[in-house]
């Protein structure tokens, strides 16, 4: 929204500077994006009149003019403009004037000089030379009533400023100078002066038949016939100035008047050439197969979703968007039909964008335009047409034909003072709030602590209590709300020694050659089914897109999507991780400061490794990352804790290459290759290896405990046991761990490592051999063979008793 400051000050003129006014508007929610001068600086330019013209004796295209600049002495000025004539009033730059910079970027100074031997004491100026326009059209001709000798900047109001404000979609009431003036009046208490409207006397009784067949499209349709207009009449300079400073290009008097009132009062209207209308008008929804040539020259196809105005033969206009070419006014137009209507916002929204263009009318109507003042606005347009296009003696004005079929209901909106005080944080009284509503022009009834406000017809943004609270705080002033520190205990807390921070975890996994990613917490519903077998995920009431409709219960799907994104861009090695919350339904979670009843939000750490184990290099053969590489990374993260991996199937993981992760007797996550079904569905050439663990388990550490280092030599013993194929290494490790803990003879065992696995000759088809290396050491004495043998015998016996193992 762009407008002239001088135009605004004709309606409300607060005692403040331009900068203060811009700041006031911005702080009230009408963000001022730019304040721009309407013309660059120049001086010593006055209104002048050409008294005499003679041809230059030595140049065919030059004239020597005698110019009156109001000093009592005529100036001799050489001019080459094609439109120069005697009696013409133009801006004249006298000697010493500084004009705006030219193409070289330097200011242009006017000096007394000679042109082809004739002295020139100044320069007659065009609009282009004063940087008022880029069009080349000869000298800038001024009206006959311009006062000779007056400073041209004052006469042309060039000390004006153009304000450009950025409006939020709910502030459609400020898409006019009057709307902004209402805001300024409410904010400053300055009286508001409304534009003067003279009611034109009726001189004919003609009416155009109008039928509203779609009350859900048009709620009110007002129009009148005006005959005998002079469409060739020039648009007054004051109107042209205001239009240009509002970003509108003057076209013709009738069109300019319609645009002017739209900018002034916020209501788009339309002027039809009455002689081009066949019969009457009908307001209806379009029909499939119909088309319309618009004012912009394009032809569009309409259907049942588009509202139209048609006559007895064809469509004449897109309702609330743009008029048609067939009934457009021209310089030959003599009789017009003037229309102002209320179009339902829901019936206009999205229609212009469908045709890939936007109009000022659609921009306003789809946000809501005052439905109560169509008649008043028609009177304003009529008075301007009569004043500019022919005078009352020639123009014949018919009565306003006002059709009201379906206007919006304006239910009262209640606001509690206590609620407003709680939201705003300022102890406002009923008296202060009542004053604010009065200044805003919001009708209300009041009870102690409760206001009931009826939104005006031009306010489509007031529907709920919070809207009224917003109005109160805007007028009260955001700057007047005190900045107070939070009332809460503020103490430095020492991080426990047995807890790692998330920053430490990120640094540690990054050291293992993983890169962090950050994904949305809402995902596709299909992901929850594929990766978690979750048929009832937590659904969002208002998702930002249909692909992000549920809250995730696992991070793996997001990492797979990241891997696909990188693979599609020819990045063949992907090692990524994410630390984020997942969202689970849980009946055990109560309401609390950081919890919501019925929902658990634990943090998880997940990683994905895909492609080569290491970057390509000469010193190491290339191979793809496997389960055990990622398992080693996971064990390094949990170190010095010992993890236990138990074979376990998961819907997202390969049935034979996945495991459940246990730590300190608790299940903390899972690890494995992606399931072949998902690998194929998500178009991955290789199966990535993933894991996901609870962050809480990773953050908890065991505090180091001092243990004496033995001074005696350690002893190693190898033990090869034959077991059934179904027996896992973990089963044997668990047996050895229990025996080491419970049997005193085995206390000297310090470490157990699997170093070989054998299947084949010498063993049954359902058997395998597992070889372990045992490290034994005593802190008190040198180990003797009998103690070593007793320990090994105990371990062998335990394996034999529990899983029928035998020595190889």
Short mmCIF file of C-alpha atoms in Angstrom, two decimals, residues 405-747:
data_model
loop_
_atom_site.label_atom_id
_atom_site.label_comp_id
_atom_site.label_asym_id
_atom_site.label_seq_id
_atom_site.Cartn_x
_atom_site.Cartn_y
_atom_site.Cartn_z
CA UNK A 405 -29.52 -9.83 -0.75
CA UNK A 406 -27.01 -11.35 1.67
CA UNK A 407 -24.86 -9.28 4.01
CA UNK A 408 -22.49 -10.66 6.67
CA UNK A 409 -23.79 -10.98 10.19
CA UNK A 410 -21.76 -9.06 12.75
CA UNK A 411 -22.04 -11.03 16.01
CA UNK A 412 -20.64 -9.31 19.05
CA UNK A 413 -17.21 -10.42 20.23
CA UNK A 414 -16.62 -10.52 23.98
CA UNK A 415 -13.37 -9.56 25.68
CA UNK A 416 -12.55 -10.01 29.35
CA UNK A 417 -10.45 -7.30 30.93
CA UNK A 418 -8.65 -9.86 33.09
CA UNK A 419 -7.75 -11.91 30.02
CA UNK A 420 -6.43 -8.82 28.20
CA UNK A 421 -4.34 -7.87 31.22
CA UNK A 422 -2.89 -11.39 31.43
CA UNK A 423 -1.98 -11.51 27.73
CA UNK A 424 -0.62 -7.97 27.46
CA UNK A 425 1.11 -7.97 30.82
CA UNK A 426 -0.08 -4.45 31.74
CA UNK A 427 -2.72 -3.65 34.36
CA UNK A 428 -5.22 -1.87 32.08
CA UNK A 429 -8.49 -0.65 33.55
CA UNK A 430 -11.96 -0.82 32.05
CA UNK A 431 -11.81 2.94 31.51
CA UNK A 432 -8.60 2.72 29.46
CA UNK A 433 -9.96 -0.12 27.33
CA UNK A 434 -13.25 1.72 26.76
CA UNK A 435 -11.30 4.79 25.58
CA UNK A 436 -9.28 2.67 23.14
CA UNK A 437 -12.41 1.10 21.66
CA UNK A 438 -13.99 4.53 21.33
CA UNK A 439 -10.96 5.93 19.51
CA UNK A 440 -10.95 2.94 17.16
CA UNK A 441 -14.63 3.44 16.36
CA UNK A 442 -15.61 0.02 17.70
CA UNK A 443 -19.19 0.02 19.08
CA UNK A 444 -19.36 -1.77 22.41
CA UNK A 445 -21.42 -2.44 25.48
CA UNK A 446 -19.74 -2.77 28.84
CA UNK A 447 -20.14 -4.66 32.07
CA UNK A 448 -17.60 -4.67 34.89
CA UNK A 449 -14.62 -6.57 33.53
CA UNK A 450 -16.36 -7.53 30.27
CA UNK A 451 -16.74 -5.80 26.90
CA UNK A 452 -19.02 -6.85 24.07
CA UNK A 453 -17.83 -5.32 20.79
CA UNK A 454 -19.75 -5.30 17.50
CA UNK A 455 -17.23 -5.18 14.62
CA UNK A 456 -17.85 -2.32 12.15
CA UNK A 457 -18.77 -3.23 8.58
CA UNK A 458 -15.23 -2.45 7.38
CA UNK A 459 -13.47 -4.67 9.94
CA UNK A 460 -13.30 -8.29 8.79
CA UNK A 461 -10.41 -9.09 11.13
CA UNK A 462 -12.33 -9.02 14.43
CA UNK A 463 -13.80 -12.46 15.15
CA UNK A 464 -12.42 -13.71 18.48
CA UNK A 465 -11.32 -12.33 21.82
CA UNK A 466 -7.64 -12.30 20.84
CA UNK A 467 -8.44 -9.93 17.94
CA UNK A 468 -9.79 -7.37 20.39
CA UNK A 469 -6.80 -7.82 22.69
CA UNK A 470 -4.58 -7.11 19.68
CA UNK A 471 -6.46 -3.86 19.01
CA UNK A 472 -6.04 -2.80 22.63
CA UNK A 473 -2.31 -3.42 22.70
CA UNK A 474 -1.76 -1.76 19.31
CA UNK A 475 -3.35 1.48 20.44
CA UNK A 476 -1.87 1.29 23.93
CA UNK A 477 1.54 0.99 22.29
CA UNK A 478 3.97 -1.92 22.20
CA UNK A 479 6.68 0.49 23.32
CA UNK A 480 4.71 1.26 26.46
CA UNK A 481 4.78 -2.33 27.66
CA UNK A 482 7.55 -2.51 30.27
CA UNK A 483 10.37 -4.99 29.81
CA UNK A 484 10.49 -7.06 32.97
CA UNK A 485 12.82 -9.95 33.78
CA UNK A 486 11.14 -13.29 34.39
CA UNK A 487 10.15 -13.91 38.00
CA UNK A 488 11.94 -17.20 38.58
CA UNK A 489 14.88 -18.58 40.47
CA UNK A 490 18.07 -17.97 38.53
CA UNK A 491 20.90 -20.17 39.72
CA UNK A 492 23.92 -21.70 38.06
CA UNK A 493 23.59 -25.48 38.13
CA UNK A 494 26.64 -27.70 38.06
CA UNK A 495 26.48 -30.48 35.49
CA UNK A 496 26.70 -33.84 37.30
CA UNK A 497 29.95 -35.69 36.76
CA UNK A 498 28.14 -38.79 35.57
CA UNK A 499 26.21 -37.01 32.79
CA UNK A 500 27.32 -36.03 29.30
CA UNK A 501 25.82 -33.02 27.53
CA UNK A 502 24.21 -33.17 24.10
CA UNK A 503 27.04 -31.00 22.82
CA UNK A 504 29.56 -33.64 23.96
CA UNK A 505 27.57 -36.39 22.25
CA UNK A 506 27.46 -34.41 19.02
CA UNK A 507 31.19 -33.82 19.15
CA UNK A 508 31.94 -37.48 19.85
CA UNK A 509 29.86 -38.88 17.01
CA UNK A 510 31.17 -36.20 14.67
CA UNK A 511 34.68 -37.42 15.57
CA UNK A 512 33.58 -40.81 14.25
CA UNK A 513 33.09 -39.22 10.79
CA UNK A 514 29.34 -38.58 10.94
CA UNK A 515 27.70 -35.30 9.92
CA UNK A 516 24.70 -33.87 11.76
CA UNK A 517 21.37 -33.29 10.04
CA UNK A 518 18.25 -31.54 11.31
CA UNK A 519 14.85 -32.74 10.05
CA UNK A 520 11.21 -31.84 10.65
CA UNK A 521 9.50 -33.63 13.50
CA UNK A 522 6.45 -34.20 11.31
CA UNK A 523 6.67 -36.79 8.55
CA UNK A 524 4.63 -38.71 6.03
CA UNK A 525 2.08 -41.10 7.49
CA UNK A 526 3.43 -43.86 5.19
CA UNK A 527 6.85 -43.59 6.86
CA UNK A 528 5.37 -44.47 10.23
CA UNK A 529 3.78 -47.56 8.72
CA UNK A 530 6.95 -48.64 6.85
CA UNK A 531 9.57 -47.97 9.52
CA UNK A 532 7.64 -48.40 12.77
CA UNK A 533 4.56 -50.45 11.87
CA UNK A 534 2.58 -47.66 13.50
CA UNK A 535 -1.02 -47.66 12.32
CA UNK A 536 -2.15 -44.86 14.67
CA UNK A 537 0.48 -42.09 14.70
CA UNK A 538 -0.10 -38.72 16.33
CA UNK A 539 -1.79 -36.64 13.63
CA UNK A 540 -1.46 -32.88 13.25
CA UNK A 541 -4.64 -30.85 13.17
CA UNK A 542 -3.18 -28.26 10.80
CA UNK A 543 -0.20 -29.77 8.90
CA UNK A 544 1.94 -27.45 6.78
CA UNK A 545 1.58 -29.93 3.92
CA UNK A 546 -0.08 -33.27 3.25
CA UNK A 547 3.37 -34.95 3.27
CA UNK A 548 3.98 -33.78 6.84
CA UNK A 549 0.82 -34.82 8.61
CA UNK A 550 1.99 -36.93 11.58
CA UNK A 551 4.59 -36.76 14.36
CA UNK A 552 7.46 -39.22 14.01
CA UNK A 553 8.13 -42.01 16.47
CA UNK A 554 11.53 -42.85 14.96
CA UNK A 555 14.35 -40.88 13.36
CA UNK A 556 15.37 -43.60 10.89
CA UNK A 557 12.90 -42.68 8.13
CA UNK A 558 14.15 -39.10 8.03
CA UNK A 559 17.77 -40.29 7.73
CA UNK A 560 16.81 -42.62 4.86
CA UNK A 561 15.20 -39.63 3.11
CA UNK A 562 18.42 -37.66 3.64
CA UNK A 563 20.43 -40.51 2.13
CA UNK A 564 18.16 -40.64 -0.93
CA UNK A 565 18.50 -36.88 -1.37
CA UNK A 566 22.28 -37.14 -1.39
CA UNK A 567 22.32 -40.20 -3.67
CA UNK A 568 20.17 -38.37 -6.18
CA UNK A 569 22.90 -35.73 -6.29
CA UNK A 570 25.70 -38.25 -6.94
CA UNK A 571 27.05 -38.35 -3.38
CA UNK A 572 27.83 -42.03 -2.89
CA UNK A 573 29.15 -41.99 0.68
CA UNK A 574 26.73 -40.86 3.38
CA UNK A 575 27.40 -40.88 7.13
CA UNK A 576 24.86 -38.81 9.04
CA UNK A 577 23.29 -38.56 12.49
CA UNK A 578 20.48 -36.69 14.20
CA UNK A 579 19.67 -35.97 17.83
CA UNK A 580 16.00 -35.08 18.25
CA UNK A 581 12.81 -35.95 20.09
CA UNK A 582 10.32 -38.58 19.01
CA UNK A 583 6.65 -38.48 19.93
CA UNK A 584 4.94 -41.47 21.48
CA UNK A 585 1.49 -42.03 22.93
CA UNK A 586 1.76 -42.96 26.60
CA UNK A 587 -0.85 -43.12 29.32
CA UNK A 588 1.83 -42.93 32.03
CA UNK A 589 2.88 -39.33 31.35
CA UNK A 590 1.13 -36.68 33.49
CA UNK A 591 0.84 -32.97 32.78
CA UNK A 592 3.88 -31.03 33.95
CA UNK A 593 6.07 -28.01 33.17
CA UNK A 594 7.78 -29.90 30.32
CA UNK A 595 5.31 -32.72 29.65
CA UNK A 596 1.85 -33.19 28.17
CA UNK A 597 -0.48 -35.81 29.55
CA UNK A 598 -0.69 -38.85 27.32
CA UNK A 599 2.41 -38.11 25.24
CA UNK A 600 6.02 -39.09 25.81
CA UNK A 601 8.77 -37.09 24.04
CA UNK A 602 12.09 -38.84 24.63
CA UNK A 603 15.21 -37.76 22.79
CA UNK A 604 16.92 -40.24 20.50
CA UNK A 605 20.21 -40.39 18.66
CA UNK A 606 20.10 -42.10 15.28
CA UNK A 607 22.77 -42.57 12.63
CA UNK A 608 23.01 -43.94 9.11
CA UNK A 609 26.08 -45.15 7.21
CA UNK A 610 25.91 -45.84 3.50
CA UNK A 611 28.49 -46.62 0.85
CA UNK A 612 32.26 -47.00 1.29
CA UNK A 613 33.66 -47.47 4.77
CA UNK A 614 36.28 -44.79 4.11
CA UNK A 615 36.97 -42.17 1.50
CA UNK A 616 38.80 -43.55 -1.53
CA UNK A 617 42.57 -43.72 -0.98
CA UNK A 618 45.66 -45.57 -2.21
CA UNK A 619 46.62 -47.18 1.09
CA UNK A 620 43.38 -49.03 1.80
CA UNK A 621 41.21 -51.26 -0.36
CA UNK A 622 37.71 -49.93 -0.91
CA UNK A 623 34.85 -51.80 0.78
CA UNK A 624 31.31 -50.95 1.77
CA UNK A 625 30.42 -50.23 5.36
CA UNK A 626 28.87 -53.18 7.20
CA UNK A 627 27.01 -54.01 10.41
CA UNK A 628 30.17 -54.46 12.46
CA UNK A 629 31.64 -51.07 11.46
CA UNK A 630 28.58 -49.27 12.78
CA UNK A 631 28.46 -51.57 15.83
CA UNK A 632 32.03 -50.51 16.64
CA UNK A 633 31.05 -46.84 16.35
CA UNK A 634 28.13 -47.42 18.70
CA UNK A 635 30.33 -49.19 21.26
CA UNK A 636 32.79 -46.29 21.10
CA UNK A 637 29.95 -43.87 21.88
CA UNK A 638 28.84 -45.85 24.94
CA UNK A 639 32.37 -46.54 26.18
CA UNK A 640 33.34 -47.27 28.95
CA UNK A 641 29.95 -49.00 29.33
CA UNK A 642 29.61 -52.46 27.79
CA UNK A 643 26.74 -53.08 25.42
CA UNK A 644 24.91 -56.31 24.89
CA UNK A 645 23.56 -57.11 21.41
CA UNK A 646 20.67 -59.55 21.21
CA UNK A 647 19.30 -60.84 17.92
CA UNK A 648 15.92 -59.23 17.42
CA UNK A 649 13.74 -58.61 14.39
CA UNK A 650 12.46 -55.13 13.61
CA UNK A 651 9.99 -54.05 10.91
CA UNK A 652 12.51 -51.64 9.37
CA UNK A 653 15.61 -53.88 9.61
CA UNK A 654 16.99 -56.94 7.83
CA UNK A 655 15.67 -60.04 9.67
CA UNK A 656 19.10 -61.68 9.94
CA UNK A 657 21.22 -58.55 10.36
CA UNK A 658 19.60 -56.67 13.20
CA UNK A 659 19.97 -56.65 16.95
CA UNK A 660 18.47 -55.16 20.04
CA UNK A 661 20.85 -53.06 22.14
CA UNK A 662 20.95 -53.51 25.90
CA UNK A 663 22.91 -51.51 28.44
CA UNK A 664 22.91 -52.07 32.19
CA UNK A 665 20.07 -54.55 31.75
CA UNK A 666 17.84 -52.03 29.93
CA UNK A 667 16.82 -52.00 26.26
CA UNK A 668 18.22 -48.76 24.87
CA UNK A 669 17.83 -49.11 21.08
CA UNK A 670 18.32 -51.18 17.97
CA UNK A 671 20.88 -51.58 15.17
CA UNK A 672 20.92 -53.29 11.79
CA UNK A 673 20.80 -53.10 8.03
CA UNK A 674 17.74 -51.59 6.36
CA UNK A 675 15.14 -54.16 5.38
CA UNK A 676 15.43 -55.27 1.71
CA UNK A 677 11.77 -54.38 1.21
CA UNK A 678 12.42 -50.77 2.24
CA UNK A 679 15.69 -50.68 0.34
CA UNK A 680 13.79 -51.51 -2.82
CA UNK A 681 10.83 -49.23 -2.09
CA UNK A 682 13.01 -46.20 -1.41
CA UNK A 683 15.30 -46.94 -4.37
CA UNK A 684 18.62 -47.47 -2.55
CA UNK A 685 21.26 -49.48 -4.48
CA UNK A 686 22.88 -50.62 -1.21
CA UNK A 687 21.45 -51.32 2.23
CA UNK A 688 22.44 -48.62 4.73
CA UNK A 689 23.32 -49.59 8.29
CA UNK A 690 21.42 -47.66 10.95
CA UNK A 691 21.05 -47.49 14.69
CA UNK A 692 18.78 -45.56 17.05
CA UNK A 693 19.34 -45.30 20.81
CA UNK A 694 17.93 -43.39 23.75
CA UNK A 695 19.91 -40.25 24.47
CA UNK A 696 19.27 -40.61 28.20
CA UNK A 697 21.25 -43.89 28.24
CA UNK A 698 24.10 -42.25 26.33
CA UNK A 699 24.24 -39.26 28.63
CA UNK A 700 24.56 -41.37 31.78
CA UNK A 701 28.14 -42.39 32.64
CA UNK A 702 29.70 -44.46 35.40
CA UNK A 703 31.95 -42.36 37.57
CA UNK A 704 35.51 -43.76 37.33
CA UNK A 705 36.58 -45.81 40.36
CA UNK A 706 40.21 -46.28 41.29
CA UNK A 707 41.53 -49.80 41.03
CA UNK A 708 45.04 -50.94 41.82
CA UNK A 709 47.12 -51.88 38.80
CA UNK A 710 48.65 -55.32 39.22
CA UNK A 711 52.44 -55.52 39.34
CA UNK A 712 52.36 -59.19 38.36
CA UNK A 713 52.54 -60.68 34.93
CA UNK A 714 49.32 -61.53 33.06
CA UNK A 715 48.71 -64.97 31.58
CA UNK A 716 46.79 -65.84 28.39
CA UNK A 717 44.91 -69.05 27.73
CA UNK A 718 43.08 -70.06 24.55
CA UNK A 719 39.91 -72.12 24.69
CA UNK A 720 38.13 -73.62 21.65
CA UNK A 721 34.62 -74.92 22.29
CA UNK A 722 32.39 -76.85 19.94
CA UNK A 723 28.74 -75.79 20.17
CA UNK A 724 25.59 -76.09 18.13
CA UNK A 725 25.06 -73.67 15.23
CA UNK A 726 22.11 -72.14 17.05
CA UNK A 727 24.31 -71.03 19.96
CA UNK A 728 25.45 -67.42 19.59
CA UNK A 729 28.69 -65.91 20.76
CA UNK A 730 26.65 -63.75 23.11
CA UNK A 731 25.31 -66.88 24.85
CA UNK A 732 28.83 -68.05 25.64
CA UNK A 733 29.95 -64.58 26.69
CA UNK A 734 27.01 -64.37 29.10
CA UNK A 735 27.94 -67.77 30.63
CA UNK A 736 31.56 -66.67 31.09
CA UNK A 737 30.47 -63.34 32.59
CA UNK A 738 28.21 -64.99 35.16
CA UNK A 739 30.91 -67.52 36.11
CA UNK A 740 33.55 -64.80 36.43
CA UNK A 741 31.28 -62.85 38.72
CA UNK A 742 29.98 -65.68 40.93
CA UNK A 743 32.89 -68.18 41.08
CA UNK A 744 35.85 -67.11 43.23
CA UNK A 745 38.18 -69.30 41.19
CA UNK A 746 37.38 -67.20 38.13
CA UNK A 747 37.98 -63.79 39.73
#
